[in-house]
């Protein structure tokens, strides 16, 4: 699961490099490209299934299951198996990776760029991320 999270973090970092709006936001907050790189900051575009570009179709359970397990995608409450009912938890946010002591990405914090709620959105608790505890 940490490999899934690390892969998502790398993809988010690539998206930041392609988003002048997100770069301008960070610069406006006093963060340089060097700081963004050092801390692995990224950006997720405003879309409902953006991570499909990196991982593949959410309609495939072998792809959707680990993404849902780490909290990157959400399965709609009606328990439909269609990809349209699986969507990204994070949209249009600066992404801050949360890492364990081994340096593996175990969760994310996301900050919305413009007005919207919630302003900050964090990964849910998962088997690799326990809020309030140091995850291994």
XYZ file of N, CA and C in Angstrom:
408
model
N 0.815 -1.208 0.000
C 0.000 0.000 0.000
C 0.854 1.265 0.000
N 2.017 1.198 0.651
C 2.888 2.376 0.625
C 3.415 2.632 -0.788
N 3.549 1.579 -1.587
C 3.961 1.773 -2.978
C 2.885 2.533 -3.753
N 1.622 2.236 -3.489
C 0.512 2.959 -4.116
C 0.583 4.435 -3.712
N 0.807 4.689 -2.440
C 0.865 6.066 -1.955
C 2.070 6.808 -2.519
N 3.228 6.144 -2.579
C 4.413 6.776 -3.155
C 4.196 7.100 -4.632
N 3.542 6.194 -5.334
C 3.251 6.418 -6.755
C 2.304 7.606 -6.931
N 1.298 7.700 -6.076
C 0.382 8.841 -6.124
C 1.135 10.133 -5.813
N 2.020 10.110 -4.830
C 2.794 11.299 -4.465
C 3.634 11.772 -5.649
N 4.262 10.854 -6.337
C 5.078 11.195 -7.504
C 4.205 11.800 -8.598
N 3.017 11.215 -8.807
C 2.109 11.749 -9.819
C 1.656 13.158 -9.441
N 1.309 13.370 -8.160
C 0.899 14.698 -7.703
C 2.022 15.716 -7.916
N 3.265 15.324 -7.655
C 4.404 16.229 -7.861
C 4.507 16.631 -9.334
N 4.307 15.684 -10.224
C 4.327 15.984 -11.659
C 3.210 16.929 -12.065
N 2.048 16.774 -11.451
C 0.923 17.656 -11.749
C 1.192 19.078 -11.288
N 1.902 19.222 -10.163
C 2.248 20.561 -9.672
C 3.102 21.292 -10.705
N 4.063 20.603 -11.280
C 4.956 21.218 -12.271
C 4.199 21.706 -13.494
N 3.024 21.137 -13.757
C 2.224 21.487 -14.932
C 1.113 22.486 -14.638
N 1.041 22.958 -13.395
C -0.061 23.840 -13.019
C 0.445 25.222 -12.600
N 0.456 26.179 -13.532
C 0.882 27.540 -13.171
C 0.053 28.121 -12.020
N -1.216 27.790 -11.994
C -2.099 28.296 -10.927
C -1.643 27.801 -9.558
N -1.318 26.514 -9.448
C -0.858 25.956 -8.178
C 0.515 26.505 -7.810
N 1.388 26.643 -8.797
C 2.724 27.209 -8.544
C 2.596 28.639 -8.039
N 1.744 29.423 -8.687
C 1.533 30.806 -8.249
C 0.982 30.860 -6.838
N 0.089 29.942 -6.510
C -0.463 29.886 -5.160
C 0.666 29.673 -4.145
N 1.522 28.684 -4.404
C 2.626 28.389 -3.477
C 3.595 29.563 -3.372
N 3.919 30.167 -4.496
C 4.809 31.335 -4.477
C 4.190 32.464 -3.659
N 2.883 32.642 -3.807
C 2.174 33.665 -3.042
C 2.191 33.405 -1.545
N 2.397 32.146 -1.183
C 2.491 31.770 0.233
C 3.948 31.733 0.706
N 4.867 32.154 -0.170
C 6.276 32.226 0.206
C 7.046 30.930 0.044
N 6.509 29.982 -0.720
C 7.185 28.703 -0.913
C 7.850 28.663 -2.285
N 9.133 28.364 -2.293
C 9.881 28.273 -3.537
C 9.755 26.875 -4.133
N 10.197 26.742 -5.368
C 10.232 25.436 -6.009
C 11.138 24.480 -5.259
N 12.213 25.003 -4.686
C 13.147 24.183 -3.910
C 12.464 23.599 -2.670
N 11.672 24.399 -2.001
C 10.949 23.921 -0.816
C 9.901 22.884 -1.225
N 9.175 23.173 -2.313
C 8.161 22.221 -2.787
C 8.808 20.879 -3.110
N 9.952 20.908 -3.752
C 10.650 19.669 -4.097
C 11.156 18.958 -2.847
N 11.746 19.700 -1.939
C 12.301 19.102 -0.706
C 11.235 18.358 0.093
N 10.047 18.931 0.162
C 8.992 18.329 0.965
C 8.013 17.493 0.136
N 8.272 17.376 -1.154
C 7.448 16.518 -2.008
C 6.048 17.032 -2.241
N 5.875 18.361 -2.238
C 4.540 18.912 -2.442
C 4.058 18.611 -3.850
N 2.767 18.468 -3.972
C 2.175 18.177 -5.266
C 0.866 18.916 -5.428
N 0.179 18.569 -6.494
C -1.113 19.176 -6.800
C -1.986 18.130 -7.466
N -3.248 18.100 -7.092
C -4.215 17.244 -7.780
C -5.197 18.156 -8.506
N -5.369 17.940 -9.815
C -6.301 18.771 -10.583
C -7.749 18.624 -10.108
N -8.568 19.532 -10.589
C -9.985 19.524 -10.252
C -10.711 18.558 -11.178
N -10.872 17.351 -10.752
C -11.560 16.337 -11.534
C -12.002 15.208 -10.618
N -12.915 14.405 -11.086
C -13.478 13.356 -10.250
C -12.714 12.044 -10.341
N -11.930 11.856 -11.395
C -11.204 10.595 -11.558
C -9.813 10.848 -12.137
N -9.104 11.804 -11.574
C -7.787 12.198 -12.086
C -6.744 11.094 -11.954
N -6.775 10.356 -10.858
C -5.756 9.319 -10.655
C -5.860 8.171 -11.651
N -6.967 8.096 -12.373
C -7.055 7.080 -13.422
C -5.949 7.263 -14.455
N -5.493 8.495 -14.646
C -4.412 8.761 -15.604
C -3.127 8.039 -15.203
N -2.941 7.815 -13.925
C -1.739 7.141 -13.423
C -1.950 5.656 -13.185
N -3.100 5.294 -12.630
C -3.315 3.916 -12.185
C -4.153 3.065 -13.136
N -5.017 3.680 -13.926
C -5.929 2.938 -14.785
C -7.360 3.094 -14.307
N -8.269 2.442 -15.000
C -9.700 2.608 -14.769
C -10.148 2.128 -13.393
N -10.943 2.955 -12.733
C -11.515 2.594 -11.435
C -12.538 1.466 -11.557
N -12.972 1.181 -12.759
C -13.931 0.094 -12.927
C -13.282 -1.264 -12.691
N -11.964 -1.307 -12.722
C -11.241 -2.554 -12.455
C -10.964 -2.659 -10.956
N -11.508 -3.682 -10.332
C -11.361 -3.848 -8.886
C -9.893 -3.943 -8.457
N -9.049 -4.547 -9.270
C -7.633 -4.697 -8.901
C -6.950 -3.331 -8.790
N -7.494 -2.334 -9.469
C -6.974 -0.971 -9.382
C -7.695 -0.202 -8.285
N -9.009 -0.276 -8.271
C -9.806 0.515 -7.337
C -9.633 0.072 -5.886
N -9.515 -1.222 -5.639
C -9.462 -1.714 -4.257
C -8.298 -1.115 -3.462
N -7.041 -1.164 -3.948
C -5.973 -0.565 -3.147
C -6.092 0.960 -3.037
N -6.593 1.616 -4.072
C -6.779 3.070 -4.003
C -7.812 3.438 -2.946
N -8.875 2.650 -2.849
C -9.896 2.887 -1.826
C -9.358 2.527 -0.437
N -8.557 1.471 -0.364
C -8.023 1.023 0.924
C -7.132 2.079 1.573
N -6.405 2.848 0.753
C -5.545 3.897 1.302
C -6.235 5.261 1.323
N -7.510 5.305 0.915
C -8.290 6.529 1.021
C -8.116 7.511 -0.113
N -7.520 7.099 -1.223
C -7.353 8.009 -2.354
C -8.617 8.139 -3.185
N -9.426 7.088 -3.219
C -10.714 7.180 -3.897
C -11.810 6.750 -2.937
N -13.004 7.159 -3.258
C -14.179 6.862 -2.443
C -15.154 6.050 -3.283
N -15.724 5.040 -2.675
C -16.777 4.234 -3.311
C -18.105 4.833 -2.886
N -18.962 5.161 -3.841
C -20.269 5.741 -3.531
C -21.055 4.813 -2.609
N -21.910 5.396 -1.781
C -22.668 4.658 -0.783
C -23.583 3.578 -1.341
N -23.989 3.730 -2.606
C -24.916 2.744 -3.154
C -24.220 1.429 -3.521
N -22.919 1.354 -3.282
C -22.117 0.145 -3.503
C -22.144 -0.323 -4.953
N -22.401 0.588 -5.860
C -22.339 0.267 -7.286
C -20.902 -0.085 -7.650
N -20.732 -0.979 -8.573
C -19.396 -1.395 -8.990
C -18.889 -0.609 -10.190
N -19.658 0.346 -10.670
C -19.247 1.079 -11.854
C -18.219 2.141 -11.499
N -17.335 2.448 -12.448
C -16.296 3.440 -12.201
C -16.883 4.823 -11.925
N -18.071 5.105 -12.457
C -18.694 6.409 -12.227
C -19.042 6.601 -10.757
N -19.129 5.534 -10.005
C -19.464 5.616 -8.588
C -18.208 5.595 -7.706
N -17.063 5.550 -8.316
C -15.784 5.640 -7.601
C -15.133 6.946 -8.024
N -14.736 7.738 -7.049
C -14.198 9.054 -7.392
C -13.084 9.452 -6.431
N -12.266 10.399 -6.877
C -11.121 10.864 -6.101
C -11.571 11.591 -4.835
N -10.909 11.295 -3.738
C -11.165 12.010 -2.485
C -10.659 13.456 -2.593
N -9.502 13.633 -3.196
C -8.859 14.945 -3.285
C -9.057 15.534 -4.680
N -9.484 16.806 -4.732
C -9.667 17.513 -6.000
C -9.242 18.963 -5.824
N -8.471 19.467 -6.794
C -8.023 20.865 -6.820
C -7.368 21.278 -5.498
N -6.353 20.516 -5.118
C -5.673 20.772 -3.847
C -4.164 20.673 -3.976
N -3.491 21.485 -3.182
C -2.061 21.294 -2.967
C -1.946 20.082 -2.061
N -1.075 19.160 -2.428
C -0.965 17.901 -1.693
C 0.329 17.858 -0.884
N 0.182 17.577 0.389
C 1.297 17.458 1.317
C 1.412 15.988 1.723
N 2.469 15.311 1.304
C 2.598 13.907 1.699
C 2.934 13.794 3.184
N 2.355 12.805 3.809
C 2.663 12.477 5.203
C 3.445 11.177 5.144
N 4.629 11.195 5.735
C 5.520 10.034 5.620
C 5.788 9.424 6.981
N 6.109 8.129 6.956
C 6.495 7.448 8.187
C 7.997 7.606 8.399
N 8.509 7.006 9.449
C 9.933 7.145 9.782
C 10.846 6.513 8.734
N 10.298 5.645 7.892
C 11.072 5.034 6.810
C 11.057 5.889 5.549
N 10.323 6.992 5.565
C 10.230 7.871 4.409
C 9.160 7.482 3.409
N 8.337 6.486 3.745
C 7.267 6.044 2.851
C 6.046 6.942 3.032
N 5.390 7.257 1.936
C 4.167 8.048 2.003
C 3.045 7.156 2.543
N 2.414 7.615 3.610
C 1.352 6.830 4.244
C 0.001 7.546 4.229
N 0.019 8.849 3.893
C -1.216 9.633 3.872
C -0.933 10.963 3.192
N -1.988 11.748 3.047
C -1.854 13.082 2.466
C -2.700 14.074 3.236
N -2.242 15.313 3.212
C -3.047 16.449 3.614
C -3.222 17.286 2.361
N -4.418 17.748 2.111
C -4.666 18.546 0.918
C -5.287 19.876 1.283
N -4.774 20.959 0.680
C -5.284 22.302 0.938
C -5.925 22.830 -0.345
N -7.187 23.207 -0.268
C -7.907 23.727 -1.433
C -7.241 25.026 -1.894
N -7.195 25.244 -3.204
C -6.551 26.457 -3.725
C -7.419 27.693 -3.561
N -8.673 27.575 -3.875
C -9.574 28.724 -3.798
C -10.523 28.532 -2.629
N -11.610 29.246 -2.668
C -12.608 29.076 -1.618
C -13.317 27.751 -1.826
N -13.572 27.088 -0.757
C -14.261 25.812 -0.792
C -14.147 25.144 0.556
N -14.911 24.157 0.737
C -14.921 23.429 2.005
C -14.707 21.953 1.748
N -14.004 21.289 2.603
C -13.209 21.869 3.673
C -11.929 22.491 3.116
N -11.416 23.467 3.845
C -10.179 24.121 3.422
C -9.043 23.105 3.418
N -8.969 22.297 4.464
C -7.965 21.231 4.570
C -8.679 19.889 4.606
N -8.163 18.935 3.851
C -8.732 17.597 3.815
C -7.586 16.611 3.971
N -7.706 15.722 4.935
C -6.663 14.738 5.194
C -7.135 13.340 4.834
N -6.166 12.472 4.599
C -6.472 11.064 4.367
C -7.202 10.508 5.582
N -8.065 9.540 5.359
C -8.712 8.873 6.488
C -7.727 7.900 7.143
N -8.097 7.392 8.304
C -7.288 6.337 8.912
C -7.346 5.098 8.030
N -6.206 4.461 7.878
C -6.103 3.245 7.069
C -5.211 2.252 7.803
N -4.972 1.131 7.178
C -4.083 0.143 7.804
C -2.656 0.651 7.891
N -2.276 1.638 7.069
C -0.908 2.169 7.123
C -0.826 3.544 7.774
N -1.972 4.134 8.113
C -1.993 5.473 8.706
C -3.009 5.534 9.831
N -2.499 5.708 11.037
C -3.351 5.866 12.217
C -3.184 7.290 12.724
N -4.252 8.059 12.706
C -4.186 9.440 13.163
C -3.846 9.465 14.642
N -2.938 10.368 14.971
C -2.549 10.521 16.368
C -1.484 9.537 16.815
N -1.141 8.602 15.985
C -0.099 7.634 16.317
C 0.958 7.662 15.231
N 2.148 7.285 15.606
C 3.199 7.172 14.602
C 3.014 5.862 13.854
N 2.736 5.957 12.556
C 2.527 4.756 11.746
C 3.854 4.157 11.338
N 3.862 2.865 11.177
C 5.069 2.192 10.755
C 4.981 1.966 9.279
